[in-house]
């Protein structure tokens, strides 16, 4: 509402100002209007000259023939006779015959004029100095006999304006004695049309001439003719002026122009004069006045210059033509000019308002030029077709005023809008996390207070280096008032950037960076500064990379502050001033009151600079913070396109950060879960289900994903929608996925399950047996033989229990990392030989032959010899245990290009396909009829796998029931991660 009112006020103001400027200028400088009218006439160009006006001229040829002018009047009389014999409509003699010459000549001329009967003669008004010495205006009339013989007498004055241009014709002129004469043009037409003299008269707005009314220019002041004699009443005559519509530049009548010489030589055919207006006058350059016309100096159609002036007789011809053809210019009234000026101003603003958006500059230029073209074209059209002289000056001036004003208004409004945006941004500061514009009383946010608590100092001050350097100003303090500024010399201890490692970890106490910061501020350095300690004041320089940024002052420092504590304080203070530096210039962002003028461009640039610096600092901080999160973090848009991924996420998904951004989140997750082989259909299904739950259900999605094989890692994937509002409402802006490593928890859980299985199943069964038998032994008399058996059974079960517990403990120790590998170069062949030697009795018991295929020069293996021997023992013992008697087993070891391969094959019972995937699980035993009595724990193969994987290798099995089994152990020669 407010905005619309101000817009309307602006609009009206601009229109009013434009109209005022336009009208003032056009009133003050009427020449502008005349100039533009001339331009319109020029633009229109020459018209077809009329054929009812003929000029008979005293030109250069005639002068050459008959000598210098004035000629003998008898010559003119002859010419006049020739003309009148061809019966023209009227003859105008635009030559002054006011001086008497030879009487016969004068009479000759008067006679021929009389004979002609339709000749009009010229009089002229001149300024003279009368007898009293005062200037006076008098008529120079023709000789009495000539005037009496003529059908009319008209004034032949050509009135020119300041620029020498004859734009108008004075229809009537008068001398001091109010003796008025109509123009010779009027008189000629009057005579030509046979109108009686007195019927030519003034009426309101024009002069009546026969049937036509000649309109006159309205605003010409009427001169007062006050005769010297006071008793004569004042007569008021209107100075009637009519604009001449020029047919064209000088020479436009040339096809109807004859020279005197031609005429007297009889070269002019009588019919070319019959019924026409014949105007007699001088065109020779040496004779008479020549005036400028609207066509003067204008380019002709063929590019020629019409620089010549126009002789009086041609002006007369144009004037006669204007009256005859009624080509009268009509001026527009003032109110219309005002209205048009206002319309133009409004149109300028309207079109500028429309031309916005893309390519604004070009569009605006376009509409402005368009508007200008419309104004000019319309003006041209109305001038050419209806002879209306348009108010071009007010229109153009209004245009020229409205354009800059409208542009100024727009720039002011944009400027004010920008100010508002800046103010909004400034006031949105609370959104920005690290704002330092907190209330001063907030102690918790004051780093000086925190440092004081940490060190036990009584007074702490943090200084920020001023922009010019060398001086430091107080930015935070705690305790007794300290100096507001500090100079370079007052800093007592250099703690350079290299010494205060930027990656100092506060929580762990151990540096995260490569440099050991615990050593970078040697403790002795502080101890050497005992003098400072005695004063109990310490001033530390703050900053990284040798660049000083501020200082930390600690006063009344207790004797025993650890250097780690000091380093922590330096870090806190440095972080504080780093954030503070981004805030400098904030004072420039003072909010703007509503009615103030828009601020300057420089202020805006400065304010935007401060704001963008602040926003960038926030963005950097948030970015750093997200990157520092220990969990993998992925932010995606609603379609799953990844917009951000932190380094941890990249590590978990096994794809570089850069490659992650822009790719599909669900695809990536599926690939990670299925080791690169993601089924598109499956991906789509998961994506759909997840999105349904997140977006429609507005809930979080949480599930566990497994990544990798050996070692396998477990992550909890939490997907949530990013909402525009906090309460779960609002638009969904995107998705955020967090991946937390839960491998440890997972392993702990597994271990718990194992222990439960061990206790409930594997331990309880033998214990129940032992318990049962020992109860029988205690309560009943048992036969000697039976008792021995029972004792043996109890012993066996106990041994099995202890064996199982030992084996279980071994695996658990290995899994939890409690048993560190003792890696040494090991020769595999002797190791296998030793294992076989120990297993020989077992093999001999079952009459099983062991075949060795051990490659002679196997490379050294980096391994824990005891564990490796244990693993091989378990494999070979299994082969012996699970083979029928009198069979053969093969132990093979060979170099398999970069790794060593040990294979144990037997021709035993084999393992069924459904049991095969489970045999490496703890406590799993294949339910086989053949080997039910074979003692075992189901832990042997689990231990084998754990040992082999700890060495970076892999154990695989190939087995066919009834044919035999082959266990292959592949060990890398140069284990990567060991
Ligand atoms: P156990 O202590 O029972 O031997 P293992 O973990 O060593 O436990 O073996 C698990 C199961 O795998 C055994 O119970 C057995 O059924 C099967 N198995 C292991 N090695 C062989 C083999 N060489 N031939 C056939 N079956 C085997």
mmCIF file with all atom_site columns, C-alpha atoms in Angstrom, residues 6 133 157 213 258 318 352 549 596 650 677 691 711 745 927 952:
data_model
loop_
_atom_site.group_PDB
_atom_site.id
_atom_site.type_symbol
_atom_site.label_atom_id
_atom_site.label_alt_id
_atom_site.label_comp_id
_atom_site.label_asym_id
_atom_site.label_entity_id
_atom_site.label_seq_id
_atom_site.pdbx_PDB_ins_code
_atom_site.Cartn_x
_atom_site.Cartn_y
_atom_site.Cartn_z
_atom_site.occupancy
_atom_site.B_iso_or_equiv
_atom_site.pdbx_formal_charge
_atom_site.auth_seq_id
_atom_site.auth_comp_id
_atom_site.auth_asym_id
_atom_site.auth_atom_id
_atom_site.pdbx_PDB_model_num
ATOM 1  C CA . UNK A 1 6   ? 4.969   6.414   -3.043  1.00 0.00 ? 6   UNK A CA 1
ATOM 2  C CA . UNK A 1 133 ? 14.475  63.823  -36.407 1.00 0.00 ? 133 UNK A CA 1
ATOM 3  C CA . UNK A 1 157 ? 7.412   43.598  -47.756 1.00 0.00 ? 157 UNK A CA 1
ATOM 4  C CA . UNK A 1 213 ? -10.747 32.597  -44.796 1.00 0.00 ? 213 UNK A CA 1
ATOM 5  C CA . UNK A 1 258 ? 10.156  33.030  -67.958 1.00 0.00 ? 258 UNK A CA 1
ATOM 6  C CA . UNK A 1 318 ? 4.836   30.538  -52.465 1.00 0.00 ? 318 UNK A CA 1
ATOM 7  C CA . UNK A 1 352 ? 10.665  1.722   -18.699 1.00 0.00 ? 352 UNK A CA 1
ATOM 8  C CA . UNK A 1 549 ? 47.534  -11.359 14.612  1.00 0.00 ? 549 UNK A CA 1
ATOM 9  C CA . UNK A 1 596 ? 16.417  8.079   5.180   1.00 0.00 ? 596 UNK A CA 1
ATOM 10 C CA . UNK A 1 650 ? 34.384  -40.739 0.967   1.00 0.00 ? 650 UNK A CA 1
ATOM 11 C CA . UNK A 1 677 ? 27.805  -54.918 -8.319  1.00 0.00 ? 677 UNK A CA 1
ATOM 12 C CA . UNK A 1 691 ? 12.068  -41.968 -0.007  1.00 0.00 ? 691 UNK A CA 1
ATOM 13 C CA . UNK A 1 711 ? 38.123  -57.078 7.147   1.00 0.00 ? 711 UNK A CA 1
ATOM 14 C CA . UNK A 1 745 ? 29.947  -52.764 18.807  1.00 0.00 ? 745 UNK A CA 1
ATOM 15 C CA . UNK A 1 927 ? 26.495  -83.362 11.287  1.00 0.00 ? 927 UNK A CA 1
ATOM 16 C CA . UNK A 1 952 ? 46.488  -60.624 5.160   1.00 0.00 ? 952 UNK A CA 1
#
